[in-house]
Amino acid sequence: MTGQSTAYLLGINQEELERLRFQHGVWGGVTNDFFERLKISAGQKCLDVGAGPGFVSMDLRKRVGEMGEITALEPSKMYLEWFQQHAKKNGWTNVKFINAVVEEAELPKRYYDLIFARWVIAFVPDAEKFLTKLISALRPGGIIAIQDYYYEGLSLFPRGGAFDRMAEVVRAYYRSGGGDAYITGRIPALFRKYGLRTIDFSPHSLAGGSDSGVMEWAHRFFTVHTQHMVDKKLITQGEGDAVIADWHAHRADPDARFFSPIVVDVAGVLP
Ligand SMILES: C[S@@+](CC[C@H](N)C(=O)[O-])C[C@H]1O[C@@H](n2cnc3c(N)ncnc32)[C@H](O)[C@@H]1O
């Protein structure tokens, strides 16, 4: 990752790229419902912040059409190059790329109709700095839309196992990287402080059994990152092993259910 002091907590590698692709398959419907409510339309200029390999940018591009413009901002060269290649292969000429963190990026002033950030602001150490930088790039009447955690609600049913305390541990994991897994709770106050009017605040949770996309999504996260939480001494090795054993027991139970943490859509308009 270029120009950033703290590395992206979840990593830059092929496994994470595939996890992001799968994640978009599971949550893309929620994201696109948000775009519907925001009435993203043909000809608009959008900035996809922390675009990763560009899965959201691809959906936004369909909405704005050939007359619109998408800019993917992403600090990881690997993810951005993957998306650049994809755009080139498809002959897309209305996609721009910025390889930087928001905090250090050169952004045009008062330019974008929509600035969108999904699962990015929860990782950044200074959310206020991040947001004010983005606001300066928004045209009057433009919208900043954020999809991110209010990290409550994570649950495996039946309850009673080692997994029960994982919401608290994941929040600590985010804090260990300088982030805040409750970030969406703070956004309306930040919008107010910087003159934006909150126009949407909608929480979502997905749930399913062992054959569901949402449980597979969580599987790809917890089977990799529980060990990282152990390595960061947020839980002991014994506790981590017990979490994984509890996870596998629920995955083997056709009647068990997984509930995702709450993801909030929050949007503000610049008058
Ligand atoms: C969980 S991924 C989400 C990717 C994409 N938004 C999506 O929803 O598929 C978070 C992305 O944010 C990027 N990122 C982390 N800190 C950032 C910052 N300060 N400015 C811009 N992007 C950042 C990471 O490199 C990573 O690609």
Short mmCIF file of C-alpha atoms and ligand atoms in Angstrom, two decimals:
data_model
loop_
_atom_site.label_atom_id
_atom_site.label_comp_id
_atom_site.label_asym_id
_atom_site.label_seq_id
_atom_site.Cartn_x
_atom_site.Cartn_y
_atom_site.Cartn_z
CA MET A 1 0.00 0.00 0.00
CA THR A 2 1.53 3.30 -1.05
CA GLY A 3 1.81 6.42 1.04
CA GLN A 4 0.09 5.13 4.16
CA SER A 5 1.54 4.59 7.59
CA THR A 6 -0.87 1.85 8.69
CA ALA A 7 -1.36 -1.08 6.29
CA TYR A 8 -4.86 -2.23 5.34
CA LEU A 9 -5.83 -4.47 8.27
CA LEU A 10 -7.25 -7.33 6.17
CA GLY A 11 -4.27 -7.50 3.79
CA ILE A 12 -3.39 -7.13 0.14
CA ASN A 13 -3.20 -10.55 -1.48
CA GLN A 14 -5.01 -12.87 -3.88
CA GLU A 15 -6.97 -14.58 -1.09
CA GLU A 16 -8.32 -11.22 0.13
CA LEU A 17 -9.11 -10.21 -3.47
CA GLU A 18 -11.20 -13.37 -3.86
CA ARG A 19 -12.86 -12.71 -0.48
CA LEU A 20 -13.78 -9.20 -1.68
CA ARG A 21 -15.25 -10.65 -4.89
CA PHE A 22 -17.31 -13.18 -2.93
CA GLN A 23 -18.33 -10.48 -0.45
CA HIS A 24 -19.67 -8.36 -3.28
CA GLY A 25 -21.76 -11.33 -4.44
CA VAL A 26 -23.32 -11.57 -0.98
CA TRP A 27 -23.79 -7.85 -0.20
CA GLY A 28 -24.06 -6.38 -3.73
CA GLY A 29 -27.86 -6.44 -3.52
CA VAL A 30 -27.81 -4.27 -0.39
CA THR A 31 -25.37 -1.88 -2.08
CA ASN A 32 -27.43 -1.64 -5.25
CA ASP A 33 -30.65 -1.04 -3.27
CA PHE A 34 -28.83 1.90 -1.69
CA PHE A 35 -27.91 3.22 -5.16
CA GLU A 36 -31.56 2.87 -6.20
CA ARG A 37 -32.70 4.99 -3.25
CA LEU A 38 -30.01 7.57 -4.02
CA LYS A 39 -31.20 7.68 -7.66
CA ILE A 40 -27.74 7.37 -9.18
CA SER A 41 -28.37 8.17 -12.79
CA ALA A 42 -26.86 8.35 -16.27
CA GLY A 43 -24.14 10.96 -16.79
CA GLN A 44 -23.12 11.32 -13.14
CA LYS A 45 -19.54 11.50 -11.91
CA CYS A 46 -18.76 9.06 -9.08
CA LEU A 47 -15.76 8.51 -6.87
CA ASP A 48 -15.47 4.96 -5.48
CA VAL A 49 -13.26 5.36 -2.41
CA GLY A 50 -11.12 2.41 -1.35
CA ALA A 51 -12.41 0.66 -4.44
CA GLY A 52 -10.31 -2.47 -3.95
CA PRO A 53 -10.46 -4.49 -7.21
CA GLY A 54 -13.41 -2.34 -8.36
CA PHE A 55 -16.47 -4.55 -7.85
CA VAL A 56 -18.64 -1.61 -6.75
CA SER A 57 -17.15 0.64 -9.45
CA MET A 58 -18.32 -1.89 -12.04
CA ASP A 59 -21.91 -1.65 -10.76
CA LEU A 60 -21.74 2.15 -10.58
CA ARG A 61 -20.42 2.28 -14.13
CA LYS A 62 -23.53 0.45 -15.36
CA ARG A 63 -25.70 3.06 -13.64
CA VAL A 64 -23.93 6.18 -14.95
CA GLY A 65 -23.51 4.79 -18.48
CA GLU A 66 -21.08 5.91 -21.17
CA MET A 67 -21.75 9.59 -20.52
CA GLY A 68 -20.93 9.23 -16.83
CA GLU A 69 -17.55 8.82 -15.20
CA ILE A 70 -16.20 6.56 -12.47
CA THR A 71 -13.01 7.21 -10.55
CA ALA A 72 -11.62 4.32 -8.53
CA LEU A 73 -9.39 5.50 -5.70
CA GLU A 74 -7.36 2.70 -4.14
CA PRO A 75 -4.00 2.68 -2.32
CA SER A 76 -3.17 -0.94 -3.15
CA LYS A 77 -1.34 -1.14 -6.48
CA MET A 78 -2.25 -4.83 -6.77
CA TYR A 79 -6.01 -4.23 -6.48
CA LEU A 80 -5.97 -1.13 -8.68
CA GLU A 81 -3.90 -2.79 -11.42
CA TRP A 82 -6.28 -5.77 -11.39
CA PHE A 83 -9.17 -3.35 -12.02
CA GLN A 84 -7.21 -1.37 -14.64
CA GLN A 85 -6.61 -4.59 -16.59
CA HIS A 86 -10.29 -5.52 -16.31
CA ALA A 87 -11.33 -2.06 -17.59
CA LYS A 88 -8.81 -2.27 -20.45
CA LYS A 89 -10.00 -5.75 -21.48
CA ASN A 90 -13.55 -4.42 -21.63
CA GLY A 91 -12.57 -1.28 -23.54
CA TRP A 92 -13.97 1.05 -20.88
CA THR A 93 -12.89 4.64 -21.46
CA ASN A 94 -14.84 6.38 -18.70
CA VAL A 95 -13.04 4.89 -15.71
CA LYS A 96 -10.25 6.84 -14.02
CA PHE A 97 -7.83 5.57 -11.41
CA ILE A 98 -6.14 7.20 -8.43
CA ASN A 99 -3.49 5.18 -6.60
CA ALA A 100 -3.44 6.81 -3.15
CA VAL A 101 -5.03 6.92 0.27
CA VAL A 102 -7.80 9.50 0.53
CA GLU A 103 -5.86 11.53 3.08
CA GLU A 104 -3.00 12.14 0.58
CA ALA A 105 -4.87 12.04 -2.73
CA GLU A 106 -5.10 14.95 -5.14
CA LEU A 107 -8.81 15.28 -5.72
CA PRO A 108 -10.63 17.82 -7.90
CA LYS A 109 -12.58 20.44 -5.95
CA ARG A 110 -16.41 20.50 -6.00
CA TYR A 111 -16.55 17.88 -8.73
CA TYR A 112 -18.33 14.60 -7.91
CA ASP A 113 -22.07 13.94 -7.88
CA LEU A 114 -21.55 10.86 -5.71
CA ILE A 115 -18.72 9.83 -3.44
CA PHE A 116 -19.13 6.27 -2.21
CA ALA A 117 -17.11 4.30 0.34
CA ARG A 118 -17.98 0.73 1.31
CA TRP A 119 -16.05 -0.90 4.14
CA VAL A 120 -13.27 1.69 4.14
CA ILE A 121 -13.87 4.40 6.73
CA ALA A 122 -14.05 1.86 9.58
CA PHE A 123 -10.35 1.14 8.95
CA VAL A 124 -8.98 4.69 8.93
CA PRO A 125 -7.34 6.23 12.00
CA ASP A 126 -8.78 9.72 11.46
CA ALA A 127 -12.31 9.48 10.07
CA GLU A 128 -12.85 13.23 10.32
CA LYS A 129 -9.79 14.03 8.19
CA PHE A 130 -10.87 11.36 5.69
CA LEU A 131 -14.39 12.78 5.47
CA THR A 132 -13.45 16.46 5.17
CA LYS A 133 -11.08 15.62 2.34
CA LEU A 134 -13.94 13.91 0.51
CA ILE A 135 -16.40 16.74 1.19
CA SER A 136 -14.07 19.20 -0.56
CA ALA A 137 -14.38 17.06 -3.72
CA LEU A 138 -18.19 17.04 -3.68
CA ARG A 139 -20.14 19.43 -5.89
CA PRO A 140 -22.99 21.38 -4.26
CA GLY A 141 -26.01 19.08 -4.31
CA GLY A 142 -23.71 16.05 -4.39
CA ILE A 143 -23.98 13.05 -2.07
CA ILE A 144 -21.52 11.19 0.13
CA ALA A 145 -22.72 7.64 0.71
CA ILE A 146 -21.06 5.27 3.14
CA GLN A 147 -21.72 1.58 3.78
CA ASP A 148 -19.97 0.31 6.82
CA TYR A 149 -20.32 -1.40 10.15
CA TYR A 150 -22.18 -0.69 13.30
CA TYR A 151 -20.56 -3.86 14.63
CA GLU A 152 -23.41 -5.29 16.71
CA GLY A 153 -25.61 -8.25 15.99
CA LEU A 154 -22.92 -10.78 15.01
CA SER A 155 -24.22 -14.09 16.26
CA LEU A 156 -24.27 -17.84 15.85
CA PHE A 157 -27.43 -19.66 16.90
CA PRO A 158 -27.65 -21.84 18.99
CA ARG A 159 -25.84 -19.51 21.37
CA GLY A 160 -23.63 -20.52 24.27
CA GLY A 161 -20.29 -21.29 22.55
CA ALA A 162 -16.92 -19.55 22.28
CA PHE A 163 -18.09 -17.57 19.24
CA ASP A 164 -20.49 -15.53 21.42
CA ARG A 165 -17.87 -12.92 22.32
CA MET A 166 -16.51 -12.43 18.80
CA ALA A 167 -18.29 -9.12 18.14
CA GLU A 168 -16.28 -7.59 20.96
CA VAL A 169 -13.05 -9.20 19.69
CA VAL A 170 -13.58 -8.02 16.09
CA ARG A 171 -14.20 -4.48 17.36
CA ALA A 172 -10.87 -4.72 19.20
CA TYR A 173 -9.26 -6.04 16.00
CA TYR A 174 -10.43 -2.92 14.14
CA ARG A 175 -9.17 -0.70 16.97
CA SER A 176 -5.77 -2.46 16.80
CA GLY A 177 -5.40 -1.10 13.24
CA GLY A 178 -6.52 2.41 14.28
CA GLY A 179 -10.08 1.94 13.04
CA ASP A 180 -13.55 2.01 14.57
CA ALA A 181 -16.09 -0.75 13.88
CA TYR A 182 -18.87 1.50 15.27
CA ILE A 183 -17.99 4.22 12.74
CA THR A 184 -21.41 4.62 11.12
CA GLY A 185 -22.84 5.67 14.49
CA ARG A 186 -20.56 8.74 14.33
CA ILE A 187 -21.29 9.75 10.73
CA PRO A 188 -24.50 11.82 11.21
CA ALA A 189 -22.71 14.05 13.76
CA LEU A 190 -19.75 14.47 11.38
CA PHE A 191 -22.10 15.27 8.50
CA ARG A 192 -23.83 17.92 10.63
CA LYS A 193 -20.49 19.40 11.71
CA TYR A 194 -19.40 19.85 8.08
CA GLY A 195 -22.70 21.14 6.73
CA LEU A 196 -24.16 17.99 5.14
CA ARG A 197 -27.76 16.92 5.67
CA THR A 198 -28.25 13.22 6.45
CA ILE A 199 -30.73 11.83 3.92
CA ASP A 200 -30.45 8.10 4.59
CA PHE A 201 -29.53 5.96 7.60
CA SER A 202 -30.57 2.34 7.02
CA PRO A 203 -29.22 -0.66 8.95
CA HIS A 204 -29.03 -4.13 7.40
CA SER A 205 -28.29 -7.61 8.67
CA LEU A 206 -28.17 -10.81 6.63
CA ALA A 207 -28.70 -14.27 8.09
CA GLY A 208 -28.52 -17.83 6.85
CA GLY A 209 -27.57 -21.43 7.46
CA SER A 210 -24.50 -23.38 6.41
CA ASP A 211 -25.53 -23.46 2.74
CA SER A 212 -26.01 -19.67 2.57
CA GLY A 213 -23.74 -17.09 0.96
CA VAL A 214 -23.68 -15.02 4.12
CA MET A 215 -22.39 -17.91 6.25
CA GLU A 216 -19.73 -18.71 3.62
CA TRP A 217 -18.78 -15.00 3.64
CA ALA A 218 -18.28 -15.13 7.41
CA HIS A 219 -16.43 -18.47 7.07
CA ARG A 220 -13.85 -16.85 4.79
CA PHE A 221 -13.34 -14.08 7.32
CA PHE A 222 -13.26 -15.98 10.61
CA THR A 223 -11.20 -18.96 9.46
CA VAL A 224 -8.44 -16.54 8.36
CA HIS A 225 -8.70 -13.62 10.76
CA THR A 226 -9.33 -15.40 14.09
CA GLN A 227 -5.68 -16.47 13.99
CA HIS A 228 -4.63 -12.88 13.25
CA MET A 229 -6.61 -11.81 16.35
CA VAL A 230 -4.67 -14.42 18.33
CA ASP A 231 -1.38 -13.16 16.87
CA LYS A 232 -2.31 -9.64 17.97
CA LYS A 233 -2.99 -11.05 21.47
CA LEU A 234 -6.63 -9.95 21.42
CA ILE A 235 -7.53 -13.52 22.43
CA THR A 236 -5.39 -16.46 23.52
CA GLN A 237 -4.54 -19.36 21.20
CA GLY A 238 -6.85 -21.58 23.28
CA GLU A 239 -9.73 -19.10 22.89
CA GLY A 240 -9.07 -18.79 19.15
CA ASP A 241 -9.07 -22.58 18.73
CA ALA A 242 -12.36 -22.78 20.68
CA VAL A 243 -13.91 -20.11 18.41
CA ILE A 244 -12.94 -22.07 15.31
CA ALA A 245 -14.23 -25.34 16.79
CA ASP A 246 -17.54 -23.62 17.67
CA TRP A 247 -17.71 -22.20 14.13
CA HIS A 248 -17.17 -25.62 12.51
CA ALA A 249 -19.76 -27.24 14.80
CA HIS A 250 -22.37 -24.70 13.68
CA ARG A 251 -21.39 -25.12 10.02
CA ALA A 252 -22.03 -28.86 10.37
CA ASP A 253 -25.47 -28.29 11.92
CA PRO A 254 -28.13 -27.83 9.21
CA ASP A 255 -30.42 -26.03 11.68
CA ALA A 256 -27.84 -23.52 12.91
CA ARG A 257 -28.07 -19.89 11.83
CA PHE A 258 -25.48 -17.16 11.34
CA PHE A 259 -26.45 -13.49 11.75
CA SER A 260 -24.20 -10.85 10.22
CA PRO A 261 -23.11 -7.72 12.05
CA ILE A 262 -25.12 -4.62 11.17
CA VAL A 263 -24.06 -2.78 8.01
CA VAL A 264 -25.45 0.75 7.80
CA ASP A 265 -26.14 2.76 4.65
CA VAL A 266 -25.59 6.38 5.55
CA ALA A 267 -25.78 9.24 3.07
CA GLY A 268 -25.48 12.99 3.33
CA VAL A 269 -26.11 15.73 0.80
CA LEU A 270 -24.10 18.93 0.47
CA PRO A 271 -26.61 21.79 0.14
C1 LIG B 1 -12.65 -4.14 2.75
S1 LIG B 1 -11.89 -3.43 1.34
C2 LIG B 1 -13.33 -2.84 0.48
C3 LIG B 1 -13.15 -2.71 -1.01
C4 LIG B 1 -14.37 -2.18 -1.75
N1 LIG B 1 -14.78 -0.88 -1.24
C5 LIG B 1 -15.52 -3.14 -1.68
O1 LIG B 1 -16.49 -2.86 -0.97
O2 LIG B 1 -15.45 -4.19 -2.36
C6 LIG B 1 -11.16 -1.92 1.94
C7 LIG B 1 -10.32 -1.19 0.90
O3 LIG B 1 -10.03 0.13 1.40
C8 LIG B 1 -8.71 0.47 1.06
N2 LIG B 1 -8.26 1.52 2.00
C9 LIG B 1 -7.82 1.36 3.28
N3 LIG B 1 -7.51 2.56 3.82
C10 LIG B 1 -7.77 3.50 2.87
C11 LIG B 1 -7.64 4.92 2.83
N4 LIG B 1 -7.17 5.59 3.87
N5 LIG B 1 -7.99 5.57 1.68
C12 LIG B 1 -8.48 4.86 0.62
N6 LIG B 1 -8.61 3.51 0.61
C13 LIG B 1 -8.26 2.84 1.72
C14 LIG B 1 -7.95 -0.85 1.16
O4 LIG B 1 -6.75 -0.83 0.40
C15 LIG B 1 -8.98 -1.85 0.62
O5 LIG B 1 -8.85 -2.06 -0.76
#
